[in-house]
mmCIF file with all atom_site columns, C-alpha atoms in Angstrom:
data_model
loop_
_atom_site.group_PDB
_atom_site.id
_atom_site.type_symbol
_atom_site.label_atom_id
_atom_site.label_alt_id
_atom_site.label_comp_id
_atom_site.label_asym_id
_atom_site.label_entity_id
_atom_site.label_seq_id
_atom_site.pdbx_PDB_ins_code
_atom_site.Cartn_x
_atom_site.Cartn_y
_atom_site.Cartn_z
_atom_site.occupancy
_atom_site.B_iso_or_equiv
_atom_site.pdbx_formal_charge
_atom_site.auth_seq_id
_atom_site.auth_comp_id
_atom_site.auth_asym_id
_atom_site.auth_atom_id
_atom_site.pdbx_PDB_model_num
ATOM 1   C CA . UNK A 1 1   ? 14.678  -16.933 24.072  1.00 53.00 ? 1   UNK A CA 1
ATOM 2   C CA . UNK A 1 2   ? 13.203  -13.784 23.294  1.00 58.00 ? 2   UNK A CA 1
ATOM 3   C CA . UNK A 1 3   ? 12.994  -11.675 20.808  1.00 64.00 ? 3   UNK A CA 1
ATOM 4   C CA . UNK A 1 4   ? 14.295  -7.889  20.326  1.00 81.00 ? 4   UNK A CA 1
ATOM 5   C CA . UNK A 1 5   ? 11.069  -6.057  20.236  1.00 87.00 ? 5   UNK A CA 1
ATOM 6   C CA . UNK A 1 6   ? 11.617  -3.444  18.001  1.00 91.00 ? 6   UNK A CA 1
ATOM 7   C CA . UNK A 1 7   ? 7.830   -2.207  18.595  1.00 91.00 ? 7   UNK A CA 1
ATOM 8   C CA . UNK A 1 8   ? 5.812   -1.941  21.674  1.00 92.00 ? 8   UNK A CA 1
ATOM 9   C CA . UNK A 1 9   ? 2.547   0.425   20.554  1.00 93.00 ? 9   UNK A CA 1
ATOM 10  C CA . UNK A 1 10  ? -1.398  -0.233  21.504  1.00 95.00 ? 10  UNK A CA 1
ATOM 11  C CA . UNK A 1 11  ? -3.368  1.996   19.420  1.00 96.00 ? 11  UNK A CA 1
ATOM 12  C CA . UNK A 1 12  ? -6.281  3.540   21.424  1.00 97.00 ? 12  UNK A CA 1
ATOM 13  C CA . UNK A 1 13  ? -9.366  2.129   19.655  1.00 97.00 ? 13  UNK A CA 1
ATOM 14  C CA . UNK A 1 14  ? -11.026 5.689   19.763  1.00 98.00 ? 14  UNK A CA 1
ATOM 15  C CA . UNK A 1 15  ? -8.098  7.155   17.547  1.00 97.00 ? 15  UNK A CA 1
ATOM 16  C CA . UNK A 1 16  ? -8.210  3.826   14.945  1.00 97.00 ? 16  UNK A CA 1
ATOM 17  C CA . UNK A 1 17  ? -12.245 4.942   14.281  1.00 98.00 ? 17  UNK A CA 1
ATOM 18  C CA . UNK A 1 18  ? -10.736 8.559   14.378  1.00 98.00 ? 18  UNK A CA 1
ATOM 19  C CA . UNK A 1 19  ? -8.771  7.645   11.420  1.00 97.00 ? 19  UNK A CA 1
ATOM 20  C CA . UNK A 1 20  ? -11.057 5.965   9.751   1.00 97.00 ? 20  UNK A CA 1
ATOM 21  C CA . UNK A 1 21  ? -13.312 8.644   9.505   1.00 98.00 ? 21  UNK A CA 1
ATOM 22  C CA . UNK A 1 22  ? -11.258 11.036  9.314   1.00 97.00 ? 22  UNK A CA 1
ATOM 23  C CA . UNK A 1 23  ? -9.834  9.227   5.683   1.00 97.00 ? 23  UNK A CA 1
ATOM 24  C CA . UNK A 1 24  ? -14.124 8.275   4.901   1.00 98.00 ? 24  UNK A CA 1
ATOM 25  C CA . UNK A 1 25  ? -14.390 11.776  5.082   1.00 98.00 ? 25  UNK A CA 1
ATOM 26  C CA . UNK A 1 26  ? -11.268 12.474  3.027   1.00 97.00 ? 26  UNK A CA 1
ATOM 27  C CA . UNK A 1 27  ? -12.902 10.221  0.726   1.00 96.00 ? 27  UNK A CA 1
ATOM 28  C CA . UNK A 1 28  ? -15.989 10.577  0.288   1.00 98.00 ? 28  UNK A CA 1
ATOM 29  C CA . UNK A 1 29  ? -14.053 15.300  -0.172  1.00 98.00 ? 29  UNK A CA 1
ATOM 30  C CA . UNK A 1 30  ? -12.433 13.940  -3.424  1.00 97.00 ? 30  UNK A CA 1
ATOM 31  C CA . UNK A 1 31  ? -14.564 10.782  -4.167  1.00 97.00 ? 31  UNK A CA 1
ATOM 32  C CA . UNK A 1 32  ? -16.623 13.763  -7.451  1.00 97.00 ? 32  UNK A CA 1
ATOM 33  C CA . UNK A 1 33  ? -13.183 15.347  -8.769  1.00 96.00 ? 33  UNK A CA 1
ATOM 34  C CA . UNK A 1 34  ? -11.047 11.494  -8.809  1.00 96.00 ? 34  UNK A CA 1
ATOM 35  C CA . UNK A 1 35  ? -11.272 9.040   -11.742 1.00 95.00 ? 35  UNK A CA 1
ATOM 36  C CA . UNK A 1 36  ? -10.326 5.374   -11.598 1.00 95.00 ? 36  UNK A CA 1
ATOM 37  C CA . UNK A 1 37  ? -8.283  3.820   -14.324 1.00 95.00 ? 37  UNK A CA 1
ATOM 38  C CA . UNK A 1 38  ? -8.087  -0.277  -15.333 1.00 96.00 ? 38  UNK A CA 1
ATOM 39  C CA . UNK A 1 39  ? -5.265  -1.873  -15.645 1.00 95.00 ? 39  UNK A CA 1
ATOM 40  C CA . UNK A 1 40  ? -5.380  -2.224  -19.106 1.00 95.00 ? 40  UNK A CA 1
ATOM 41  C CA . UNK A 1 41  ? -6.522  1.748   -19.508 1.00 95.00 ? 41  UNK A CA 1
ATOM 42  C CA . UNK A 1 42  ? -2.726  2.674   -17.158 1.00 93.00 ? 42  UNK A CA 1
ATOM 43  C CA . UNK A 1 43  ? -0.699  1.319   -19.445 1.00 94.00 ? 43  UNK A CA 1
ATOM 44  C CA . UNK A 1 44  ? -1.890  2.745   -21.756 1.00 96.00 ? 44  UNK A CA 1
ATOM 45  C CA . UNK A 1 45  ? -2.402  6.487   -21.024 1.00 94.00 ? 45  UNK A CA 1
ATOM 46  C CA . UNK A 1 46  ? 0.509   9.199   -21.833 1.00 91.00 ? 46  UNK A CA 1
ATOM 47  C CA . UNK A 1 47  ? 1.459   9.644   -17.923 1.00 91.00 ? 47  UNK A CA 1
ATOM 48  C CA . UNK A 1 48  ? 3.455   13.043  -16.933 1.00 91.00 ? 48  UNK A CA 1
ATOM 49  C CA . UNK A 1 49  ? 6.150   11.487  -14.523 1.00 88.00 ? 49  UNK A CA 1
ATOM 50  C CA . UNK A 1 50  ? 8.871   13.720  -12.015 1.00 85.00 ? 50  UNK A CA 1
ATOM 51  C CA . UNK A 1 51  ? 11.221  14.873  -15.413 1.00 87.00 ? 51  UNK A CA 1
ATOM 52  C CA . UNK A 1 52  ? 8.123   15.911  -17.233 1.00 93.00 ? 52  UNK A CA 1
ATOM 53  C CA . UNK A 1 53  ? 6.175   18.010  -14.645 1.00 92.00 ? 53  UNK A CA 1
ATOM 54  C CA . UNK A 1 54  ? 8.330   20.548  -15.154 1.00 92.00 ? 54  UNK A CA 1
ATOM 55  C CA . UNK A 1 55  ? 7.834   20.982  -19.354 1.00 94.00 ? 55  UNK A CA 1
ATOM 56  C CA . UNK A 1 56  ? 4.496   20.879  -17.767 1.00 96.00 ? 56  UNK A CA 1
ATOM 57  C CA . UNK A 1 57  ? 4.901   23.536  -16.178 1.00 94.00 ? 57  UNK A CA 1
ATOM 58  C CA . UNK A 1 58  ? 7.221   25.959  -18.543 1.00 95.00 ? 58  UNK A CA 1
ATOM 59  C CA . UNK A 1 59  ? 4.409   25.167  -21.340 1.00 96.00 ? 59  UNK A CA 1
ATOM 60  C CA . UNK A 1 60  ? 2.383   27.108  -19.202 1.00 97.00 ? 60  UNK A CA 1
ATOM 61  C CA . UNK A 1 61  ? 4.317   29.765  -18.083 1.00 97.00 ? 61  UNK A CA 1
ATOM 62  C CA . UNK A 1 62  ? 5.036   30.685  -22.310 1.00 98.00 ? 62  UNK A CA 1
ATOM 63  C CA . UNK A 1 63  ? 1.234   30.263  -22.928 1.00 97.00 ? 63  UNK A CA 1
ATOM 64  C CA . UNK A 1 64  ? 0.765   32.892  -20.914 1.00 97.00 ? 64  UNK A CA 1
ATOM 65  C CA . UNK A 1 65  ? 3.916   35.059  -22.119 1.00 97.00 ? 65  UNK A CA 1
ATOM 66  C CA . UNK A 1 66  ? 3.514   33.991  -26.308 1.00 98.00 ? 66  UNK A CA 1
ATOM 67  C CA . UNK A 1 67  ? 0.154   32.730  -26.483 1.00 97.00 ? 67  UNK A CA 1
ATOM 68  C CA . UNK A 1 68  ? 0.717   33.245  -30.241 1.00 97.00 ? 68  UNK A CA 1
ATOM 69  C CA . UNK A 1 69  ? 2.275   29.851  -30.292 1.00 97.00 ? 69  UNK A CA 1
ATOM 70  C CA . UNK A 1 70  ? -1.058  27.655  -28.522 1.00 97.00 ? 70  UNK A CA 1
ATOM 71  C CA . UNK A 1 71  ? -2.177  25.711  -31.361 1.00 97.00 ? 71  UNK A CA 1
ATOM 72  C CA . UNK A 1 72  ? -5.704  25.946  -32.219 1.00 96.00 ? 72  UNK A CA 1
ATOM 73  C CA . UNK A 1 73  ? -6.393  21.655  -32.178 1.00 97.00 ? 73  UNK A CA 1
ATOM 74  C CA . UNK A 1 74  ? -5.089  22.803  -27.950 1.00 97.00 ? 74  UNK A CA 1
ATOM 75  C CA . UNK A 1 75  ? -7.821  23.624  -25.551 1.00 97.00 ? 75  UNK A CA 1
ATOM 76  C CA . UNK A 1 76  ? -5.815  25.774  -23.699 1.00 97.00 ? 76  UNK A CA 1
ATOM 77  C CA . UNK A 1 77  ? -8.223  25.737  -20.770 1.00 97.00 ? 77  UNK A CA 1
ATOM 78  C CA . UNK A 1 78  ? -8.528  22.374  -20.284 1.00 97.00 ? 78  UNK A CA 1
ATOM 79  C CA . UNK A 1 79  ? -4.442  22.154  -20.086 1.00 97.00 ? 79  UNK A CA 1
ATOM 80  C CA . UNK A 1 80  ? -4.204  24.386  -17.298 1.00 97.00 ? 80  UNK A CA 1
ATOM 81  C CA . UNK A 1 81  ? -7.729  22.522  -15.407 1.00 97.00 ? 81  UNK A CA 1
ATOM 82  C CA . UNK A 1 82  ? -5.315  19.261  -16.166 1.00 96.00 ? 82  UNK A CA 1
ATOM 83  C CA . UNK A 1 83  ? -2.318  21.127  -14.338 1.00 95.00 ? 83  UNK A CA 1
ATOM 84  C CA . UNK A 1 84  ? -4.029  23.202  -12.077 1.00 96.00 ? 84  UNK A CA 1
ATOM 85  C CA . UNK A 1 85  ? -5.639  19.571  -10.729 1.00 96.00 ? 85  UNK A CA 1
ATOM 86  C CA . UNK A 1 86  ? -2.625  18.007  -10.993 1.00 94.00 ? 86  UNK A CA 1
ATOM 87  C CA . UNK A 1 87  ? -0.530  20.396  -9.076  1.00 94.00 ? 87  UNK A CA 1
ATOM 88  C CA . UNK A 1 88  ? -3.748  20.793  -6.252  1.00 95.00 ? 88  UNK A CA 1
ATOM 89  C CA . UNK A 1 89  ? -3.348  16.659  -6.610  1.00 95.00 ? 89  UNK A CA 1
ATOM 90  C CA . UNK A 1 90  ? 0.369   15.605  -5.777  1.00 94.00 ? 90  UNK A CA 1
ATOM 91  C CA . UNK A 1 91  ? 1.271   16.904  -2.176  1.00 95.00 ? 91  UNK A CA 1
ATOM 92  C CA . UNK A 1 92  ? -2.623  15.060  -1.178  1.00 97.00 ? 92  UNK A CA 1
ATOM 93  C CA . UNK A 1 93  ? -0.803  12.198  -3.316  1.00 95.00 ? 93  UNK A CA 1
ATOM 94  C CA . UNK A 1 94  ? 2.401   11.960  -1.663  1.00 96.00 ? 94  UNK A CA 1
ATOM 95  C CA . UNK A 1 95  ? 1.102   12.380  1.464   1.00 97.00 ? 95  UNK A CA 1
ATOM 96  C CA . UNK A 1 96  ? -1.694  9.900   1.714   1.00 97.00 ? 96  UNK A CA 1
ATOM 97  C CA . UNK A 1 97  ? 1.735   7.770   -0.055  1.00 97.00 ? 97  UNK A CA 1
ATOM 98  C CA . UNK A 1 98  ? 4.414   8.081   2.687   1.00 98.00 ? 98  UNK A CA 1
ATOM 99  C CA . UNK A 1 99  ? 0.911   7.347   4.820   1.00 97.00 ? 99  UNK A CA 1
ATOM 100 C CA . UNK A 1 100 ? 0.107   4.512   3.647   1.00 97.00 ? 100 UNK A CA 1
ATOM 101 C CA . UNK A 1 101 ? 2.850   3.002   3.618   1.00 98.00 ? 101 UNK A CA 1
ATOM 102 C CA . UNK A 1 102 ? 4.507   3.545   7.527   1.00 97.00 ? 102 UNK A CA 1
ATOM 103 C CA . UNK A 1 103 ? 1.146   1.989   8.395   1.00 97.00 ? 103 UNK A CA 1
ATOM 104 C CA . UNK A 1 104 ? 2.406   -0.361  6.015   1.00 97.00 ? 104 UNK A CA 1
ATOM 105 C CA . UNK A 1 105 ? 5.613   -1.245  7.658   1.00 97.00 ? 105 UNK A CA 1
ATOM 106 C CA . UNK A 1 106 ? 4.309   -0.769  11.272  1.00 97.00 ? 106 UNK A CA 1
ATOM 107 C CA . UNK A 1 107 ? 2.045   -3.675  10.104  1.00 97.00 ? 107 UNK A CA 1
ATOM 108 C CA . UNK A 1 108 ? 4.755   -5.356  8.737   1.00 97.00 ? 108 UNK A CA 1
ATOM 109 C CA . UNK A 1 109 ? 7.051   -5.414  11.786  1.00 96.00 ? 109 UNK A CA 1
ATOM 110 C CA . UNK A 1 110 ? 4.589   -5.969  14.388  1.00 96.00 ? 110 UNK A CA 1
ATOM 111 C CA . UNK A 1 111 ? 3.214   -8.589  12.125  1.00 95.00 ? 111 UNK A CA 1
ATOM 112 C CA . UNK A 1 112 ? 6.403   -10.227 12.455  1.00 94.00 ? 112 UNK A CA 1
ATOM 113 C CA . UNK A 1 113 ? 7.021   -10.335 16.153  1.00 94.00 ? 113 UNK A CA 1
ATOM 114 C CA . UNK A 1 114 ? 3.333   -11.555 16.312  1.00 94.00 ? 114 UNK A CA 1
ATOM 115 C CA . UNK A 1 115 ? 3.828   -14.494 14.322  1.00 93.00 ? 115 UNK A CA 1
ATOM 116 C CA . UNK A 1 116 ? 7.356   -14.774 15.669  1.00 93.00 ? 116 UNK A CA 1
ATOM 117 C CA . UNK A 1 117 ? 6.315   -15.208 19.359  1.00 93.00 ? 117 UNK A CA 1
ATOM 118 C CA . UNK A 1 118 ? 2.910   -16.744 17.765  1.00 94.00 ? 118 UNK A CA 1
ATOM 119 C CA . UNK A 1 119 ? 6.296   -19.974 17.120  1.00 94.00 ? 119 UNK A CA 1
ATOM 120 C CA . UNK A 1 120 ? 7.749   -19.491 19.915  1.00 95.00 ? 120 UNK A CA 1
ATOM 121 C CA . UNK A 1 121 ? 3.959   -20.609 21.830  1.00 96.00 ? 121 UNK A CA 1
ATOM 122 C CA . UNK A 1 122 ? 3.618   -23.473 18.666  1.00 95.00 ? 122 UNK A CA 1
ATOM 123 C CA . UNK A 1 123 ? 6.959   -24.800 19.647  1.00 95.00 ? 123 UNK A CA 1
ATOM 124 C CA . UNK A 1 124 ? 6.368   -24.937 23.750  1.00 97.00 ? 124 UNK A CA 1
ATOM 125 C CA . UNK A 1 125 ? 2.524   -26.285 22.601  1.00 96.00 ? 125 UNK A CA 1
ATOM 126 C CA . UNK A 1 126 ? 5.039   -29.389 20.545  1.00 95.00 ? 126 UNK A CA 1
ATOM 127 C CA . UNK A 1 127 ? 7.421   -29.901 22.868  1.00 97.00 ? 127 UNK A CA 1
ATOM 128 C CA . UNK A 1 128 ? 4.299   -30.590 25.928  1.00 97.00 ? 128 UNK A CA 1
ATOM 129 C CA . UNK A 1 129 ? 2.653   -32.530 23.859  1.00 96.00 ? 129 UNK A CA 1
ATOM 130 C CA . UNK A 1 130 ? 5.853   -34.760 22.889  1.00 96.00 ? 130 UNK A CA 1
ATOM 131 C CA . UNK A 1 131 ? 6.306   -34.717 26.127  1.00 97.00 ? 131 UNK A CA 1
ATOM 132 C CA . UNK A 1 132 ? 2.746   -36.336 27.127  1.00 96.00 ? 132 UNK A CA 1
ATOM 133 C CA . UNK A 1 133 ? 0.973   -33.155 27.972  1.00 96.00 ? 133 UNK A CA 1
ATOM 134 C CA . UNK A 1 134 ? -2.562  -34.347 28.490  1.00 95.00 ? 134 UNK A CA 1
ATOM 135 C CA . UNK A 1 135 ? -3.483  -30.537 27.749  1.00 96.00 ? 135 UNK A CA 1
ATOM 136 C CA . UNK A 1 136 ? -1.039  -29.379 25.144  1.00 96.00 ? 136 UNK A CA 1
ATOM 137 C CA . UNK A 1 137 ? -2.590  -32.283 22.834  1.00 96.00 ? 137 UNK A CA 1
ATOM 138 C CA . UNK A 1 138 ? -5.867  -29.721 21.963  1.00 96.00 ? 138 UNK A CA 1
ATOM 139 C CA . UNK A 1 139 ? -4.314  -27.535 20.983  1.00 96.00 ? 139 UNK A CA 1
ATOM 140 C CA . UNK A 1 140 ? -0.862  -29.047 19.292  1.00 95.00 ? 140 UNK A CA 1
ATOM 141 C CA . UNK A 1 141 ? -3.500  -30.720 16.988  1.00 94.00 ? 141 UNK A CA 1
ATOM 142 C CA . UNK A 1 142 ? -5.384  -27.666 16.468  1.00 95.00 ? 142 UNK A CA 1
ATOM 143 C CA . UNK A 1 143 ? -2.437  -25.262 15.436  1.00 94.00 ? 143 UNK A CA 1
ATOM 144 C CA . UNK A 1 144 ? 0.225   -27.679 13.704  1.00 92.00 ? 144 UNK A CA 1
ATOM 145 C CA . UNK A 1 145 ? -2.488  -28.030 10.739  1.00 91.00 ? 145 UNK A CA 1
ATOM 146 C CA . UNK A 1 146 ? -0.955  -24.880 9.919   1.00 88.00 ? 146 UNK A CA 1
ATOM 147 C CA . UNK A 1 147 ? 2.388   -26.249 9.737   1.00 78.00 ? 147 UNK A CA 1
ATOM 148 C CA . UNK A 1 148 ? 1.690   -29.047 7.561   1.00 77.00 ? 148 UNK A CA 1
ATOM 149 C CA . UNK A 1 149 ? 5.131   -29.485 5.092   1.00 73.00 ? 149 UNK A CA 1
ATOM 150 C CA . UNK A 1 150 ? 3.769   -30.405 1.305   1.00 69.00 ? 150 UNK A CA 1
ATOM 151 C CA . UNK A 1 151 ? 5.973   -32.043 -0.910  1.00 66.00 ? 151 UNK A CA 1
ATOM 152 C CA . UNK A 1 152 ? 6.065   -30.104 -4.276  1.00 68.00 ? 152 UNK A CA 1
ATOM 153 C CA . UNK A 1 153 ? 6.778   -32.311 -7.048  1.00 67.00 ? 153 UNK A CA 1
ATOM 154 C CA . UNK A 1 154 ? 9.945   -30.781 -8.891  1.00 68.00 ? 154 UNK A CA 1
ATOM 155 C CA . UNK A 1 155 ? 9.646   -30.183 -12.537 1.00 68.00 ? 155 UNK A CA 1
ATOM 156 C CA . UNK A 1 156 ? 10.937  -32.700 -15.067 1.00 69.00 ? 156 UNK A CA 1
ATOM 157 C CA . UNK A 1 157 ? 13.989  -31.721 -17.430 1.00 68.00 ? 157 UNK A CA 1
ATOM 158 C CA . UNK A 1 158 ? 13.348  -32.694 -21.042 1.00 60.00 ? 158 UNK A CA 1
#
């Protein structure tokens, strides 16, 4: 019995090391300009989404053509800096999200195939152990610890 192999890739360690170095460089370059938020801060903060990007851009445009409507309590300079920061970082965030997604998907696929193959090996070792092959015993005993079935108690109905 075999499985369909959907991925057969070997990334040279030099490529992994270079990518890691470049990602660290990117992180270091941006570190002085980025700010982390706690989960609570993320939940409570007023967020700009896809629909409100156009609103912010229109306000920026109107501020240039009709500055008389900028209220005294609005810091127009900070608004323009914030809008420029969003405009600059959003494409980088999209690229990073795509890269992270592709890496995660590749890890999932390769992990799935590796686990399936490991299960085949475990099954063969178990079969050999069941047939009394002496060299299979330590392998089966070691690997079988990973497959101990736990009994789960169902919650009592009241």
